[in-house]
mmCIF file of C-alpha atoms and ligand atoms in Angstrom:
data_model
loop_
_atom_site.group_PDB
_atom_site.id
_atom_site.type_symbol
_atom_site.label_atom_id
_atom_site.label_comp_id
_atom_site.label_asym_id
_atom_site.label_seq_id
_atom_site.Cartn_x
_atom_site.Cartn_y
_atom_site.Cartn_z
ATOM 1 C CA MET A 1 131.383 127.420 62.573
ATOM 2 C CA ASP A 2 133.002 125.446 59.770
ATOM 3 C CA CYS A 3 134.115 122.124 61.275
ATOM 4 C CA LEU A 4 137.650 122.457 59.879
ATOM 5 C CA GLU A 5 137.837 125.919 61.424
ATOM 6 C CA LYS A 6 137.671 124.207 64.823
ATOM 7 C CA PHE A 7 141.037 122.530 64.203
ATOM 8 C CA ARG A 8 142.849 125.838 63.676
ATOM 9 C CA ILE A 9 145.257 126.779 66.466
ATOM 10 C CA GLU A 10 146.776 129.908 64.895
ATOM 11 C CA ASP A 11 148.856 131.885 67.364
ATOM 12 C CA LYS A 12 148.040 129.598 70.280
ATOM 13 C CA VAL A 13 151.113 129.130 72.469
ATOM 14 C CA ALA A 14 151.984 125.462 72.927
ATOM 15 C CA ILE A 15 154.673 123.925 75.148
ATOM 16 C CA VAL A 16 155.862 120.452 74.149
ATOM 17 C CA THR A 17 158.158 118.803 76.684
ATOM 18 C CA GLY A 18 160.443 116.163 75.254
ATOM 19 C CA GLY A 19 160.275 118.037 71.947
ATOM 20 C CA SER A 20 163.825 117.140 70.990
ATOM 21 C CA LYS A 21 163.006 113.827 69.373
ATOM 22 C CA GLY A 22 160.487 111.074 68.761
ATOM 23 C CA LEU A 23 156.811 111.717 69.423
ATOM 24 C CA GLY A 24 157.427 115.135 71.017
ATOM 25 C CA ARG A 25 159.324 116.377 67.982
ATOM 26 C CA ALA A 26 156.569 115.139 65.660
ATOM 27 C CA MET A 27 153.885 116.878 67.750
ATOM 28 C CA ALA A 28 155.917 120.112 67.925
ATOM 29 C CA LEU A 29 156.275 120.157 64.124
ATOM 30 C CA GLY A 30 152.590 119.290 63.653
ATOM 31 C CA LEU A 31 151.223 121.932 66.019
ATOM 32 C CA ALA A 32 153.489 124.531 64.418
ATOM 33 C CA GLN A 33 152.191 123.552 60.979
ATOM 34 C CA ALA A 34 148.666 124.114 62.296
ATOM 35 C CA GLY A 35 149.691 127.654 63.289
ATOM 36 C CA ALA A 36 150.757 127.418 66.928
ATOM 37 C CA LYS A 37 153.731 129.216 68.424
ATOM 38 C CA VAL A 38 155.607 126.236 69.787
ATOM 39 C CA VAL A 39 157.957 126.056 72.759
ATOM 40 C CA VAL A 40 160.230 123.072 72.188
ATOM 41 C CA SER A 41 161.643 121.888 75.490
ATOM 42 C CA SER A 42 163.925 119.124 76.765
ATOM 43 C CA ARG A 43 167.444 118.703 78.183
ATOM 44 C CA THR A 44 169.426 118.540 74.938
ATOM 45 C CA ILE A 45 169.841 122.133 73.771
ATOM 46 C CA SER A 46 171.260 121.239 70.339
ATOM 47 C CA LEU A 47 168.265 118.995 69.556
ATOM 48 C CA ILE A 48 165.519 121.362 70.759
ATOM 49 C CA GLU A 49 167.196 124.131 68.734
ATOM 50 C CA GLU A 50 167.227 121.820 65.724
ATOM 51 C CA THR A 51 163.473 121.153 66.075
ATOM 52 C CA ALA A 52 162.726 124.867 66.557
ATOM 53 C CA ASP A 53 164.917 125.762 63.548
ATOM 54 C CA GLU A 54 163.103 123.233 61.380
ATOM 55 C CA ILE A 55 159.755 124.763 62.383
ATOM 56 C CA ILE A 56 161.006 128.258 61.561
ATOM 57 C CA LYS A 57 162.498 127.093 58.228
ATOM 58 C CA LYS A 58 159.073 125.747 57.298
ATOM 59 C CA GLY A 59 157.482 129.151 58.023
ATOM 60 C CA GLY A 60 156.294 128.390 61.564
ATOM 61 C CA LYS A 61 156.969 130.003 64.933
ATOM 62 C CA ALA A 62 159.006 128.345 67.653
ATOM 63 C CA ILE A 63 161.498 128.866 70.430
ATOM 64 C CA ALA A 64 163.716 126.315 72.146
ATOM 65 C CA VAL A 65 163.713 126.494 75.960
ATOM 66 C CA PRO A 66 165.777 123.916 77.841
ATOM 67 C CA VAL A 67 164.416 122.061 80.834
ATOM 68 C CA ASP A 68 165.171 119.026 82.940
ATOM 69 C CA VAL A 69 161.661 118.085 84.028
ATOM 70 C CA LYS A 70 163.071 116.280 87.076
ATOM 71 C CA ASN A 71 164.142 119.642 88.472
ATOM 72 C CA PRO A 72 161.276 121.729 89.966
ATOM 73 C CA GLN A 73 163.335 124.951 89.838
ATOM 74 C CA GLY A 74 164.212 124.176 86.214
ATOM 75 C CA ILE A 75 160.512 123.852 85.409
ATOM 76 C CA GLU A 76 159.783 127.233 87.001
ATOM 77 C CA LEU A 77 162.599 128.825 85.010
ATOM 78 C CA MET A 78 161.367 127.263 81.744
ATOM 79 C CA VAL A 79 157.825 128.542 82.325
ATOM 80 C CA ALA A 80 159.119 132.009 83.325
ATOM 81 C CA THR A 81 161.110 132.151 80.075
ATOM 82 C CA VAL A 82 157.995 131.210 78.081
ATOM 83 C CA MET A 83 155.897 133.830 79.888
ATOM 84 C CA ASP A 84 158.555 136.496 79.204
ATOM 85 C CA HIS A 85 158.544 135.574 75.537
ATOM 86 C CA TYR A 86 154.880 134.863 74.766
ATOM 87 C CA GLY A 87 152.980 136.036 77.868
ATOM 88 C CA ARG A 88 150.608 133.069 77.960
ATOM 89 C CA VAL A 89 150.290 129.327 77.411
ATOM 90 C CA ASP A 90 147.243 127.841 75.660
ATOM 91 C CA ILE A 91 148.370 124.260 75.100
ATOM 92 C CA LEU A 92 150.636 122.077 77.244
ATOM 93 C CA ILE A 93 151.826 118.662 76.111
ATOM 94 C CA ASN A 94 153.435 116.711 78.960
ATOM 95 C CA ASN A 95 155.395 114.306 76.787
ATOM 96 C CA ALA A 96 158.924 113.987 78.288
ATOM 97 C CA GLY A 97 159.484 110.432 79.393
ATOM 98 C CA ILE A 98 161.912 107.591 79.936
ATOM 99 C CA ALA A 99 161.373 103.829 79.812
ATOM 100 C CA PRO A 100 164.265 101.852 81.289
ATOM 101 C CA MET A 101 163.803 98.109 80.939
ATOM 102 C CA LYS A 102 164.684 96.142 84.085
ATOM 103 C CA LYS A 103 163.270 93.302 86.126
ATOM 104 C CA THR A 104 161.715 94.531 89.375
ATOM 105 C CA ILE A 105 164.223 92.681 91.594
ATOM 106 C CA ASP A 106 167.016 94.704 89.905
ATOM 107 C CA ILE A 107 165.301 98.072 90.282
ATOM 108 C CA ASN A 108 166.740 100.320 92.984
ATOM 109 C CA ILE A 109 165.266 103.422 94.576
ATOM 110 C CA GLU A 110 167.167 105.715 92.196
ATOM 111 C CA ASP A 111 165.712 103.893 89.160
ATOM 112 C CA TRP A 112 162.208 104.198 90.640
ATOM 113 C CA ASN A 113 162.645 107.920 91.446
ATOM 114 C CA ASP A 114 164.112 108.625 88.025
ATOM 115 C CA VAL A 115 161.082 107.190 86.227
ATOM 116 C CA MET A 116 158.495 108.656 88.591
ATOM 117 C CA ASN A 117 160.071 112.116 88.610
ATOM 118 C CA THR A 118 160.467 112.223 84.837
ATOM 119 C CA ASN A 119 157.185 110.635 83.762
ATOM 120 C CA LEU A 120 154.730 111.508 86.530
ATOM 121 C CA LYS A 121 155.852 114.145 89.019
ATOM 122 C CA SER A 122 156.923 116.467 86.199
ATOM 123 C CA ALA A 123 153.433 116.401 84.668
ATOM 124 C CA PHE A 124 151.961 117.418 88.040
ATOM 125 C CA LEU A 125 154.480 120.241 88.532
ATOM 126 C CA ILE A 126 154.249 121.652 85.004
ATOM 127 C CA SER A 127 150.453 121.322 84.810
ATOM 128 C CA LYS A 128 150.041 123.065 88.166
ATOM 129 C CA ILE A 129 152.123 126.076 87.202
ATOM 130 C CA ILE A 130 150.587 126.349 83.706
ATOM 131 C CA ALA A 131 147.028 125.859 84.991
ATOM 132 C CA LYS A 132 147.368 129.011 87.112
ATOM 133 C CA GLY A 133 147.516 131.054 83.897
ATOM 134 C CA MET A 134 144.881 128.937 82.165
ATOM 135 C CA ILE A 135 142.488 129.446 85.104
ATOM 136 C CA LYS A 136 142.850 133.223 84.645
ATOM 137 C CA GLN A 137 142.322 132.836 80.889
ATOM 138 C CA ARG A 138 139.313 130.540 81.517
ATOM 139 C CA LYS A 139 140.694 128.331 78.724
ATOM 140 C CA GLY A 140 143.451 125.837 78.137
ATOM 141 C CA LYS A 141 144.322 122.432 76.751
ATOM 142 C CA ILE A 142 146.527 120.010 78.664
ATOM 143 C CA ILE A 143 147.556 116.807 76.928
ATOM 144 C CA ASN A 144 149.368 114.157 78.925
ATOM 145 C CA ILE A 145 151.236 111.419 77.108
ATOM 146 C CA GLY A 146 150.523 108.097 78.777
ATOM 147 C CA SER A 147 151.001 104.642 77.308
ATOM 148 C CA VAL A 148 149.154 101.403 76.638
ATOM 149 C CA LEU A 149 151.390 100.199 79.486
ATOM 150 C CA GLY A 150 149.399 102.412 81.841
ATOM 151 C CA ASN A 151 146.688 99.812 81.499
ATOM 152 C CA MET A 152 148.556 96.689 80.366
ATOM 153 C CA ALA A 153 151.397 94.943 82.175
ATOM 154 C CA SER A 154 155.005 94.627 81.054
ATOM 155 C CA ASN A 155 157.355 92.176 82.794
ATOM 156 C CA VAL A 156 160.386 94.463 82.369
ATOM 157 C CA ALA A 157 159.137 97.977 83.126
ATOM 158 C CA MET A 158 157.245 98.084 86.421
ATOM 159 C CA PRO A 159 157.904 101.733 87.373
ATOM 160 C CA TYR A 160 157.148 102.824 83.808
ATOM 161 C CA CYS A 161 153.782 101.007 83.862
ATOM 162 C CA VAL A 162 152.956 102.519 87.258
ATOM 163 C CA SER A 163 153.961 106.023 86.142
ATOM 164 C CA LYS A 164 151.747 105.780 83.046
ATOM 165 C CA ALA A 165 148.804 104.416 85.062
ATOM 166 C CA GLY A 166 149.351 107.471 87.285
ATOM 167 C CA ILE A 167 149.325 109.767 84.259
ATOM 168 C CA ALA A 168 146.004 108.336 83.070
ATOM 169 C CA HIS A 169 144.385 108.793 86.462
ATOM 170 C CA MET A 170 145.954 112.205 87.063
ATOM 171 C CA THR A 171 144.364 113.181 83.736
ATOM 172 C CA ARG A 172 140.900 112.253 85.034
ATOM 173 C CA VAL A 173 141.409 113.963 88.404
ATOM 174 C CA LEU A 174 142.725 117.210 86.904
ATOM 175 C CA ALA A 175 139.976 117.150 84.266
ATOM 176 C CA LEU A 176 137.412 117.117 87.074
ATOM 177 C CA GLU A 177 139.172 119.797 89.098
ATOM 178 C CA TRP A 178 139.787 122.213 86.235
ATOM 179 C CA ALA A 179 136.647 121.758 84.110
ATOM 180 C CA PRO A 180 134.968 124.732 85.873
ATOM 181 C CA PHE A 181 137.762 126.918 84.450
ATOM 182 C CA GLY A 182 137.370 125.792 80.839
ATOM 183 C CA ILE A 183 140.511 123.649 80.899
ATOM 184 C CA ASN A 184 140.450 120.351 79.021
ATOM 185 C CA VAL A 185 142.803 117.673 80.346
ATOM 186 C CA ASN A 186 143.169 114.584 78.177
ATOM 187 C CA CYS A 187 145.659 111.796 77.689
ATOM 188 C CA ILE A 188 147.076 110.104 74.610
ATOM 189 C CA ALA A 189 148.174 106.531 75.269
ATOM 190 C CA PRO A 190 150.462 105.404 72.456
ATOM 191 C CA GLY A 191 151.173 101.780 71.668
ATOM 192 C CA PHE A 192 154.548 100.947 70.111
ATOM 193 C CA PHE A 193 156.084 103.662 67.949
ATOM 194 C CA GLU A 194 159.336 103.840 66.012
ATOM 195 C CA THR A 195 161.355 106.158 68.245
ATOM 196 C CA GLU A 196 164.604 106.029 70.173
ATOM 197 C CA MET A 197 162.656 104.789 73.195
ATOM 198 C CA THR A 198 161.806 101.514 71.453
ATOM 199 C CA ALA A 199 165.105 101.117 69.555
ATOM 200 C CA GLU A 200 166.373 98.281 71.736
ATOM 201 C CA GLN A 201 163.088 96.376 71.613
ATOM 202 C CA ARG A 202 162.946 96.772 67.842
ATOM 203 C CA GLU A 203 166.269 94.940 67.595
ATOM 204 C CA ASP A 204 164.821 91.965 69.454
ATOM 205 C CA GLU A 205 163.424 89.696 66.754
ATOM 206 C CA SER A 206 161.225 87.604 69.020
ATOM 207 C CA HIS A 207 159.695 90.719 70.574
ATOM 208 C CA MET A 208 159.004 92.150 67.120
ATOM 209 C CA LYS A 209 157.395 88.881 66.126
ATOM 210 C CA PHE A 210 155.166 89.068 69.201
ATOM 211 C CA LEU A 211 154.232 92.703 68.505
ATOM 212 C CA LYS A 212 153.315 91.970 64.890
ATOM 213 C CA TYR A 213 151.099 89.137 66.099
ATOM 214 C CA LYS A 214 149.513 91.261 68.822
ATOM 215 C CA ILE A 215 149.017 94.520 66.884
ATOM 216 C CA PRO A 216 146.046 94.109 64.511
ATOM 217 C CA PHE A 217 147.617 96.549 62.027
ATOM 218 C CA LYS A 218 150.774 94.357 62.051
ATOM 219 C CA ARG A 219 153.203 97.231 62.363
ATOM 220 C CA LEU A 220 154.541 99.844 64.797
ATOM 221 C CA GLY A 221 153.364 103.449 64.667
ATOM 222 C CA LYS A 222 155.334 106.197 62.940
ATOM 223 C CA PRO A 223 155.874 109.349 65.057
ATOM 224 C CA ASP A 224 153.743 111.520 62.756
ATOM 225 C CA GLU A 225 150.788 109.195 63.347
ATOM 226 C CA ILE A 226 150.265 110.729 66.786
ATOM 227 C CA VAL A 227 149.992 114.260 65.412
ATOM 228 C CA GLY A 228 146.330 114.192 64.294
ATOM 229 C CA THR A 229 145.172 113.198 67.769
ATOM 230 C CA ALA A 230 147.402 115.816 69.408
ATOM 231 C CA LEU A 231 146.009 118.505 67.106
ATOM 232 C CA PHE A 232 142.441 117.392 67.836
ATOM 233 C CA LEU A 233 143.046 117.582 71.597
ATOM 234 C CA ALA A 234 144.869 120.919 71.279
ATOM 235 C CA SER A 235 142.084 122.560 69.285
ATOM 236 C CA ARG A 236 138.468 123.653 69.730
ATOM 237 C CA ALA A 237 137.448 120.434 67.946
ATOM 238 C CA SER A 238 137.819 118.666 71.330
ATOM 239 C CA ASP A 239 136.143 121.339 73.489
ATOM 240 C CA TYR A 240 133.577 118.886 74.901
ATOM 241 C CA MET A 241 136.119 116.150 75.654
ATOM 242 C CA THR A 242 137.907 115.996 78.990
ATOM 243 C CA GLY A 243 139.394 113.264 81.184
ATOM 244 C CA ALA A 244 139.677 110.930 78.198
ATOM 245 C CA VAL A 245 142.470 108.468 77.507
ATOM 246 C CA LEU A 246 142.823 107.923 73.768
ATOM 247 C CA TYR A 247 144.711 104.823 72.644
ATOM 248 C CA ILE A 248 146.747 105.286 69.479
ATOM 249 C CA ASP A 249 148.127 101.808 69.162
ATOM 250 C CA GLY A 250 147.066 100.103 65.933
ATOM 251 C CA GLY A 251 144.658 98.098 68.092
ATOM 252 C CA TYR A 252 147.386 96.644 70.353
ATOM 253 C CA SER A 253 145.331 97.096 73.527
ATOM 254 C CA ILE A 254 141.973 95.766 72.310
ATOM 255 C CA TRP A 255 142.674 92.085 72.934
HETATM 256 N N1 LIG B 1 157.687 105.286 71.531
HETATM 257 C C1 LIG B 1 156.708 104.560 72.019
HETATM 258 O O1 LIG B 1 156.430 103.462 71.528
HETATM 259 C C2 LIG B 1 155.882 105.062 73.181
HETATM 260 C C3 LIG B 1 154.831 104.261 73.611
HETATM 261 C C4 LIG B 1 154.037 104.679 74.666
HETATM 262 C C5 LIG B 1 154.290 105.906 75.270
HETATM 263 N N2 LIG B 1 155.329 106.672 74.844
HETATM 264 C C6 LIG B 1 155.555 107.928 75.547
HETATM 265 O O2 LIG B 1 155.708 108.974 74.634
HETATM 266 C C7 LIG B 1 156.592 109.982 75.174
HETATM 267 C C8 LIG B 1 157.680 110.260 74.152
HETATM 268 O O3 LIG B 1 158.394 109.053 73.918
HETATM 269 P P1 LIG B 1 159.318 108.831 72.643
HETATM 270 O O4 LIG B 1 159.044 107.488 72.149
HETATM 271 O O5 LIG B 1 159.251 109.995 71.741
HETATM 272 O O6 LIG B 1 160.716 108.763 73.388
HETATM 273 P P2 LIG B 1 162.165 109.339 73.008
HETATM 274 O O7 LIG B 1 162.344 109.360 71.551
HETATM 275 O O8 LIG B 1 163.096 108.608 73.860
HETATM 276 O O9 LIG B 1 162.041 110.848 73.512
HETATM 277 C C9 LIG B 1 161.875 111.133 74.860
HETATM 278 C C10 LIG B 1 161.846 112.645 75.036
HETATM 279 O O10 LIG B 1 161.755 112.948 76.426
HETATM 280 C C11 LIG B 1 162.780 113.886 76.751
HETATM 281 N N3 LIG B 1 163.197 113.739 78.144
HETATM 282 C C12 LIG B 1 163.582 112.594 78.799
HETATM 283 N N4 LIG B 1 163.938 112.883 80.049
HETATM 284 C C13 LIG B 1 163.780 114.225 80.212
HETATM 285 C C14 LIG B 1 164.003 115.119 81.286
HETATM 286 N N5 LIG B 1 164.462 114.715 82.475
HETATM 287 N N6 LIG B 1 163.730 116.439 81.086
HETATM 288 C C15 LIG B 1 163.266 116.861 79.894
HETATM 289 N N7 LIG B 1 163.033 116.081 78.832
HETATM 290 C C16 LIG B 1 163.295 114.768 78.994
HETATM 291 C C17 LIG B 1 163.907 113.575 75.771
HETATM 292 O O11 LIG B 1 164.710 114.705 75.544
HETATM 293 P P3 LIG B 1 166.179 114.942 76.144
HETATM 294 O O12 LIG B 1 166.864 113.612 76.182
HETATM 295 O O13 LIG B 1 166.740 115.918 75.189
HETATM 296 O O14 LIG B 1 165.946 115.532 77.485
HETATM 297 C C18 LIG B 1 163.098 113.290 74.508
HETATM 298 O O15 LIG B 1 162.758 114.478 73.847
HETATM 299 C C19 LIG B 1 157.100 109.413 76.491
HETATM 300 O O16 LIG B 1 156.348 109.936 77.559
HETATM 301 C C20 LIG B 1 156.845 107.925 76.354
HETATM 302 O O17 LIG B 1 156.697 107.281 77.588
HETATM 303 C C21 LIG B 1 156.128 106.273 73.820
#
């Protein structure tokens, strides 16, 4: 088979959680450009509709399906809506996430639960329900969005770091469990990207100075710079890769 042929994902059904903005939006647009039918999902209906409309305007296929990933019943409803519409799911990107910045002594149980439920528990719940269909299909691609902070420490985001370490290890465990069914489970661990999530940090001059020193490429990532890796992991090009954590960070984590 032509090697470029392996990157084609025409008519594959892909769910992108957190598709309303930032990295999720970029991946939704990218997968649609590569031919996938994309389900754009998050809490903000106007923004997921905007992303889906942009895909359709560009000649792609997309629907917007709202979800609050903290709500297990909401997840079930979102997946049921997708199954009614497309009848299957080939690619799942667990991307929805939050990153509140607080010192650990100021973090209360609600803060902890909020981060864990959004960033970690949701990926378990959505993957579990989607994997049932993928197991029947004997094929599927699950891509979890982790972070360099799943492996490096931050002194203002303890639950976030823990949730992303959990995502990386959940990726390995699910990869092992679901390999017999032809399901690839991989993780993308971004460094620092220019999205709403990092807006506050980007206003902090001393932090920016530190990042430019620490990142060998001397700049933050742009959202569309995650798309190539997402497409690789969503396509047949990555069929022999599972349980991997790929760092897309301009070299931030190498020293
Ligand atoms: N930007 C970075 O530098 C960076 C670095 C490492 C890892 N990451 C990871 O990359 C992913 C995307 O981050 P981003 O930078 O694109 O952040 P962002 O611009 O803040 O977008 C976050 C997305 O998650 C969605 N979301 C948040 N809570 C949700 C909930 N309860 N239910 C459903 N959707 C929810 C948001 O949509 P709604 O508000 O509409 O629900 C939004 O689409 C996250 O997992 C993040 O941890 C980002």
